PDB file of C-alpha atoms in Angstrom:
ATOM      1  CA  LYS A   1      60.883  77.526 -41.541  1.00  0.00           C
ATOM      2  CA  VAL A   2      64.232  77.819 -39.824  1.00  0.00           C
ATOM      3  CA  THR A   3      64.420  76.542 -36.149  1.00  0.00           C
ATOM      4  CA  TYR A   4      67.282  77.691 -33.901  1.00  0.00           C
ATOM      5  CA  LYS A   5      68.771  76.243 -30.745  1.00  0.00           C
ATOM      6  CA  LEU A   6      70.981  77.928 -28.161  1.00  0.00           C
ATOM      7  CA  LYS A   7      74.300  76.059 -27.834  1.00  0.00           C
ATOM      8  CA  ARG A   8      76.968  76.804 -25.085  1.00  0.00           C
ATOM      9  CA  TYR A   9      80.450  76.348 -25.943  1.00  0.00           C
ATOM     10  CA  ASP A  10      82.058  78.055 -22.853  1.00  0.00           C
ATOM     11  CA  THR A  11      80.953  80.206 -19.883  1.00  0.00           C
ATOM     12  CA  PHE A  12      80.450  83.337 -22.044  1.00  0.00           C
ATOM     13  CA  ASN A  13      80.220  81.672 -25.384  1.00  0.00           C
ATOM     14  CA  TRP A  14      76.827  81.082 -26.440  1.00  0.00           C
ATOM     15  CA  VAL A  15      75.571  80.744 -30.059  1.00  0.00           C
ATOM     16  CA  PHE A  16      72.303  80.261 -31.868  1.00  0.00           C
ATOM     17  CA  GLU A  17      72.628  77.517 -34.464  1.00  0.00           C
ATOM     18  CA  ALA A  18      70.189  76.692 -37.254  1.00  0.00           C
ATOM     19  CA  VAL A  19      68.723  73.140 -36.889  1.00  0.00           C
ATOM     20  CA  ASP A  20      66.549  71.160 -39.202  1.00  0.00           C
ATOM     21  CA  TYR A  21      63.034  71.087 -38.083  1.00  0.00           C
ATOM     22  CA  GLU A  22      61.582  67.712 -37.768  1.00  0.00           C
ATOM     23  CA  ASP A  23      57.781  67.003 -37.116  1.00  0.00           C
ATOM     24  CA  GLY A  24      57.191  63.643 -35.338  1.00  0.00           C
ATOM     25  CA  PRO A  25      58.100  60.895 -35.082  1.00  0.00           C
ATOM     26  CA  TYR A  26      54.596  59.421 -35.549  1.00  0.00           C
ATOM     27  CA  LEU A  27      53.266  55.945 -35.598  1.00  0.00           C
ATOM     28  CA  PRO A  28      51.892  54.746 -39.039  1.00  0.00           C
ATOM     29  CA  THR A  29      48.338  55.625 -39.632  1.00  0.00           C
ATOM     30  CA  ASN A  30      45.811  52.817 -39.134  1.00  0.00           C
ATOM     31  CA  GLU A  31      44.059  52.414 -42.502  1.00  0.00           C
ATOM     32  CA  THR A  32      41.623  49.544 -41.319  1.00  0.00           C
ATOM     33  CA  THR A  33      38.321  49.828 -39.570  1.00  0.00           C
ATOM     34  CA  THR A  34      38.614  49.695 -35.718  1.00  0.00           C
ATOM     35  CA  LYS A  35      35.637  48.340 -33.582  1.00  0.00           C
ATOM     36  CA  ILE A  36      35.575  48.482 -29.835  1.00  0.00           C
ATOM     37  CA  THR A  37      33.421  45.726 -28.171  1.00  0.00           C
ATOM     38  CA  PRO A  38      33.038  46.074 -24.342  1.00  0.00           C
ATOM     39  CA  SER A  39      33.509  42.803 -22.682  1.00  0.00           C
ATOM     40  CA  ALA A  40      31.063  43.470 -19.799  1.00  0.00           C
ATOM     41  CA  ARG A  41      28.452  46.095 -18.452  1.00  0.00           C
ATOM     42  CA  GLY A  42      31.133  47.849 -16.382  1.00  0.00           C
ATOM     43  CA  ILE A  43      28.957  47.009 -13.358  1.00  0.00           C
ATOM     44  CA  ALA A  44      30.374  44.730 -10.501  1.00  0.00           C
ATOM     45  CA  THR A  45      27.000  43.054  -9.878  1.00  0.00           C
ATOM     46  CA  PRO A  46      25.624  40.612 -12.451  1.00  0.00           C
ATOM     47  CA  THR A  47      22.103  41.062 -14.021  1.00  0.00           C
ATOM     48  CA  MET A  48      20.038  39.580 -11.233  1.00  0.00           C
ATOM     49  CA  THR A  49      16.900  37.538 -11.997  1.00  0.00           C
ATOM     50  CA  SER A  50      16.088  36.747  -8.439  1.00  0.00           C
ATOM     51  CA  ASN A  51      17.714  37.488  -4.959  1.00  0.00           C
ATOM     52  CA  ASN A  52      20.347  34.761  -5.581  1.00  0.00           C
ATOM     53  CA  THR A  53      20.532  34.200  -9.257  1.00  0.00           C
ATOM     54  CA  PRO A  54      22.741  34.157 -11.282  1.00  0.00           C
ATOM     55  CA  SER A  55      25.498  34.640  -8.543  1.00  0.00           C
ATOM     56  CA  GLY A  56      25.832  36.388  -5.166  1.00  0.00           C
ATOM     57  CA  VAL A  57      22.916  37.488  -2.863  1.00  0.00           C
ATOM     58  CA  CYS A  58      20.697  40.640  -3.015  1.00  0.00           C
ATOM     59  CA  PHE A  59      19.672  41.651   0.520  1.00  0.00           C
ATOM     60  CA  GLY A  60      18.174  44.581   2.555  1.00  0.00           C
ATOM     61  CA  SER A  61      16.323  45.745   5.432  1.00  0.00           C
ATOM     62  CA  SER A  62      12.745  45.565   3.837  1.00  0.00           C
ATOM     63  CA  ASN A  63      10.992  45.599   0.572  1.00  0.00           C
ATOM     64  CA  SER A  64       7.451  46.316  -0.708  1.00  0.00           C
ATOM     65  CA  VAL A  65       5.334  43.610  -2.382  1.00  0.00           C
ATOM     66  CA  ASN A  66       6.556  42.900  -5.994  1.00  0.00           C
ATOM     67  CA  HIS A  67       9.599  45.199  -5.389  1.00  0.00           C
ATOM     68  CA  GLU A  68      12.209  42.661  -4.141  1.00  0.00           C
ATOM     69  CA  TYR A  69      15.763  43.512  -3.581  1.00  0.00           C
ATOM     70  CA  TYR A  70      17.072  41.932  -6.957  1.00  0.00           C
ATOM     71  CA  ARG A  71      15.005  44.436  -8.812  1.00  0.00           C
ATOM     72  CA  ALA A  72      17.726  47.168  -8.035  1.00  0.00           C
ATOM     73  CA  PHE A  73      20.263  44.974  -9.760  1.00  0.00           C
ATOM     74  CA  ASN A  74      18.371  43.492 -12.690  1.00  0.00           C
ATOM     75  CA  ASP A  75      19.099  46.162 -15.219  1.00  0.00           C
ATOM     76  CA  GLU A  76      20.031  49.798 -14.952  1.00  0.00           C
ATOM     77  CA  LEU A  77      17.599  50.538 -17.849  1.00  0.00           C
ATOM     78  CA  ALA A  78      14.505  48.544 -16.544  1.00  0.00           C
ATOM     79  CA  LYS A  79      11.428  50.259 -15.099  1.00  0.00           C
ATOM     80  CA  ASP A  80      11.540  47.504 -12.411  1.00  0.00           C
ATOM     81  CA  TYR A  81      12.754  48.755  -8.883  1.00  0.00           C
ATOM     82  CA  TRP A  82      13.325  47.938  -5.375  1.00  0.00           C
ATOM     83  CA  GLU A  83      11.084  49.770  -2.807  1.00  0.00           C
ATOM     84  CA  SER A  84      11.631  49.769   0.967  1.00  0.00           C
ATOM     85  CA  ASN A  85       8.441  49.349   2.904  1.00  0.00           C
ATOM     86  CA  VAL A  86       9.510  51.875   5.530  1.00  0.00           C
ATOM     87  CA  ASN A  87       8.995  55.673   5.053  1.00  0.00           C
ATOM     88  CA  GLN A  88      12.115  57.462   4.214  1.00  0.00           C
ATOM     89  CA  THR A  89      14.575  54.812   5.302  1.00  0.00           C
ATOM     90  CA  GLY A  90      15.860  51.387   3.886  1.00  0.00           C
ATOM     91  CA  GLN A  91      19.032  49.445   3.211  1.00  0.00           C
ATOM     92  CA  ILE A  92      19.733  47.456   0.022  1.00  0.00           C
ATOM     93  CA  GLY A  93      22.890  45.507  -0.731  1.00  0.00           C
ATOM     94  CA  TYR A  94      24.668  42.737  -2.537  1.00  0.00           C
ATOM     95  CA  GLN A  95      26.831  39.942  -1.268  1.00  0.00           C
ATOM     96  CA  ALA A  96      29.421  38.794  -3.948  1.00  0.00           C
ATOM     97  CA  ALA A  97      30.534  35.265  -4.498  1.00  0.00           C
ATOM     98  CA  ALA A  98      34.145  36.578  -3.762  1.00  0.00           C
ATOM     99  CA  PRO A  99      35.488  39.737  -2.355  1.00  0.00           C
ATOM    100  CA  PHE A 100      36.153  42.854  -4.706  1.00  0.00           C
ATOM    101  CA  VAL A 101      37.404  46.254  -4.530  1.00  0.00           C
ATOM    102  CA  CYS A 102      34.680  48.760  -5.373  1.00  0.00           C
ATOM    103  CA  ASP A 103      36.091  52.131  -6.434  1.00  0.00           C
ATOM    104  CA  GLY A 104      32.784  53.905  -7.069  1.00  0.00           C
ATOM    105  CA  TYR A 105      28.978  53.696  -7.647  1.00  0.00           C
ATOM    106  CA  CYS A 106      26.024  55.405  -9.093  1.00  0.00           C
ATOM    107  CA  ILE A 107      22.314  55.195  -8.103  1.00  0.00           C
ATOM    108  CA  TYR A 108      19.608  54.844 -10.583  1.00  0.00           C
ATOM    109  CA  MET A 109      16.232  56.220  -9.444  1.00  0.00           C
ATOM    110  CA  ALA A 110      13.022  54.345 -10.157  1.00  0.00           C
ATOM    111  CA  LEU A 111      11.176  55.420 -13.356  1.00  0.00           C
ATOM    112  CA  ASP A 112       7.756  53.886 -12.817  1.00  0.00           C
ATOM    113  CA  ASN A 113       5.396  56.212 -10.714  1.00  0.00           C
ATOM    114  CA  ALA A 114       1.823  55.609 -10.443  1.00  0.00           C
ATOM    115  CA  ASN A 115       1.320  58.125  -7.704  1.00  0.00           C
ATOM    116  CA  THR A 116       0.614  61.612  -9.299  1.00  0.00           C
ATOM    117  CA  SER A 117       1.125  63.401  -6.087  1.00  0.00           C
ATOM    118  CA  TYR A 118       5.035  62.750  -6.229  1.00  0.00           C
ATOM    119  CA  THR A 119       7.529  62.570  -8.963  1.00  0.00           C
ATOM    120  CA  SER A 120       9.851  59.676  -9.342  1.00  0.00           C
ATOM    121  CA  LYS A 121      12.736  61.828  -8.081  1.00  0.00           C
ATOM    122  CA  ASP A 122      10.955  62.411  -4.780  1.00  0.00           C
ATOM    123  CA  TYR A 123      11.552  58.580  -3.938  1.00  0.00           C
ATOM    124  CA  ALA A 124      15.243  58.830  -4.733  1.00  0.00           C
ATOM    125  CA  PRO A 125      17.778  58.634  -1.822  1.00  0.00           C
ATOM    126  CA  SER A 126      18.871  61.996  -0.484  1.00  0.00           C
ATOM    127  CA  THR A 127      20.897  61.339   2.792  1.00  0.00           C
ATOM    128  CA  PHE A 128      22.687  57.847   2.489  1.00  0.00           C
ATOM    129  CA  THR A 129      25.877  56.074   3.163  1.00  0.00           C
ATOM    130  CA  PHE A 130      27.513  53.427   0.987  1.00  0.00           C
ATOM    131  CA  GLU A 131      29.224  50.750   3.059  1.00  0.00           C
ATOM    132  CA  GLY A 132      31.378  47.703   2.771  1.00  0.00           C
ATOM    133  CA  SER A 133      31.766  44.512   4.946  1.00  0.00           C
ATOM    134  CA  ASN A 134      33.294  41.040   5.007  1.00  0.00           C
ATOM    135  CA  ASP A 135      31.046  39.521   7.432  1.00  0.00           C
ATOM    136  CA  GLY A 136      27.756  41.290   6.820  1.00  0.00           C
ATOM    137  CA  VAL A 137      27.552  42.578  10.291  1.00  0.00           C
ATOM    138  CA  ASN A 138      30.309  45.085  10.823  1.00  0.00           C
ATOM    139  CA  TYR A 139      30.244  47.680   8.055  1.00  0.00           C
ATOM    140  CA  THR A 140      32.738  50.339   7.088  1.00  0.00           C
ATOM    141  CA  ILE A 141      31.311  53.567   5.683  1.00  0.00           C
ATOM    142  CA  LEU A 142      32.983  54.277   2.331  1.00  0.00           C
ATOM    143  CA  ASP A 143      31.003  57.286   1.298  1.00  0.00           C
ATOM    144  CA  ARG A 144      28.385  59.541   2.902  1.00  0.00           C
ATOM    145  CA  GLN A 145      26.068  61.966   1.086  1.00  0.00           C
ATOM    146  CA  SER A 146      23.894  64.555   2.832  1.00  0.00           C
ATOM    147  CA  ILE A 147      20.863  66.146   1.123  1.00  0.00           C
ATOM    148  CA  TYR A 148      21.905  64.856  -2.312  1.00  0.00           C
ATOM    149  CA  VAL A 149      19.350  65.977  -5.020  1.00  0.00           C
ATOM    150  CA  LEU A 150      21.423  66.071  -8.397  1.00  0.00           C
ATOM    151  CA  TYR A 151      19.630  63.176 -10.195  1.00  0.00           C
ATOM    152  CA  ASP A 152      20.375  64.005 -13.846  1.00  0.00           C
ATOM    153  CA  ASN A 153      18.902  61.758 -16.624  1.00  0.00           C
ATOM    154  CA  ASN A 154      17.433  59.644 -13.622  1.00  0.00           C
ATOM    155  CA  LYS A 155      20.743  58.784 -12.060  1.00  0.00           C
ATOM    156  CA  SER A 156      23.131  60.175  -9.535  1.00  0.00           C
ATOM    157  CA  ALA A 157      26.637  61.327 -10.356  1.00  0.00           C
ATOM    158  CA  PHE A 158      29.355  58.685 -10.234  1.00  0.00           C
ATOM    159  CA  PHE A 159      30.628  58.730  -6.536  1.00  0.00           C
ATOM    160  CA  LYS A 160      34.447  57.817  -6.785  1.00  0.00           C
ATOM    161  CA  LEU A 161      35.558  56.089  -3.675  1.00  0.00           C
ATOM    162  CA  LYS A 162      38.921  56.090  -2.026  1.00  0.00           C
ATOM    163  CA  ASN A 163      38.699  52.415  -1.293  1.00  0.00           C
ATOM    164  CA  ASN A 164      41.501  49.789  -1.670  1.00  0.00           C
ATOM    165  CA  THR A 165      39.865  47.073   0.465  1.00  0.00           C
ATOM    166  CA  ALA A 166      38.140  44.095  -1.115  1.00  0.00           C
ATOM    167  CA  TYR A 167      34.701  43.494   0.649  1.00  0.00           C
ATOM    168  CA  SER A 168      32.169  40.563  -0.001  1.00  0.00           C
ATOM    169  CA  TYR A 169      29.139  42.839   1.196  1.00  0.00           C
ATOM    170  CA  TYR A 170      28.238  46.224  -0.151  1.00  0.00           C
ATOM    171  CA  ARG A 171      25.068  48.132   0.889  1.00  0.00           C
ATOM    172  CA  LEU A 172      23.383  51.489   0.537  1.00  0.00           C
ATOM    173  CA  SER A 173      21.939  52.520   3.681  1.00  0.00           C
ATOM    174  CA  ILE A 174      19.239  55.295   3.074  1.00  0.00           C
ATOM    175  CA  ASP A 175      18.353  57.820   5.733  1.00  0.00           C
ATOM    176  CA  THR A 176      16.017  60.124   3.877  1.00  0.00           C
ATOM    177  CA  CYS A 177      14.379  60.620   0.383  1.00  0.00           C
ATOM    178  CA  THR A 178      14.647  63.805  -1.684  1.00  0.00           C
ATOM    179  CA  ARG A 179      11.179  64.740  -0.482  1.00  0.00           C
ATOM    180  CA  ASN A 180       9.825  64.745   2.999  1.00  0.00           C
ATOM    181  CA  GLY A 181       6.765  62.721   4.068  1.00  0.00           C
ATOM    182  CA  ALA A 182       5.263  59.201   3.830  1.00  0.00           C
ATOM    183  CA  ILE A 183       7.687  58.080   0.873  1.00  0.00           C
ATOM    184  CA  ASN A 184       9.404  54.865   0.714  1.00  0.00           C
ATOM    185  CA  PRO A 185      13.000  55.030  -1.059  1.00  0.00           C
ATOM    186  CA  ARG A 186      12.973  53.384  -4.469  1.00  0.00           C
ATOM    187  CA  ILE A 187      16.109  52.507  -6.754  1.00  0.00           C
ATOM    188  CA  ARG A 188      16.572  50.597  -9.770  1.00  0.00           C
TER     189      ARG A 188
END
């Protein structure tokens, strides 16, 4: 295959010249097996075993019996979950040992559901805010979702944040669930 380039010698003197075609350059092919091992879960919170173990503190506005705050942070694959004890509303959060910048979040809905009148998705947050604070009193709203219902594979989409500020406290403040009525929010 012949490749040409247009070369200019003067204002009106343009000539096509044949050039040798070269494909590349390329790096040498890796002939060895490559293994990728993640160094962490990709989650800012550790796998919590109580409201303050192994590090940081889980907190909120209220919880139902046997559905403490830490259960929302103990494992995204667990059937365990946090449940508010107030219909339609609740707050759940995490205080880190040191401030960090959170650039996004995802909500996992509770899987366990003994009540056959409702589905697990009915308990998932629908209207909520994600907030950050450095004193646990004054919060900055980092994200707001209204009438969110797209829980695919039992989790929300990843909500990317435009946040460059490191906060010690992050919380999810839930205003309504995906279904109206006497339903307490649940997340895992």
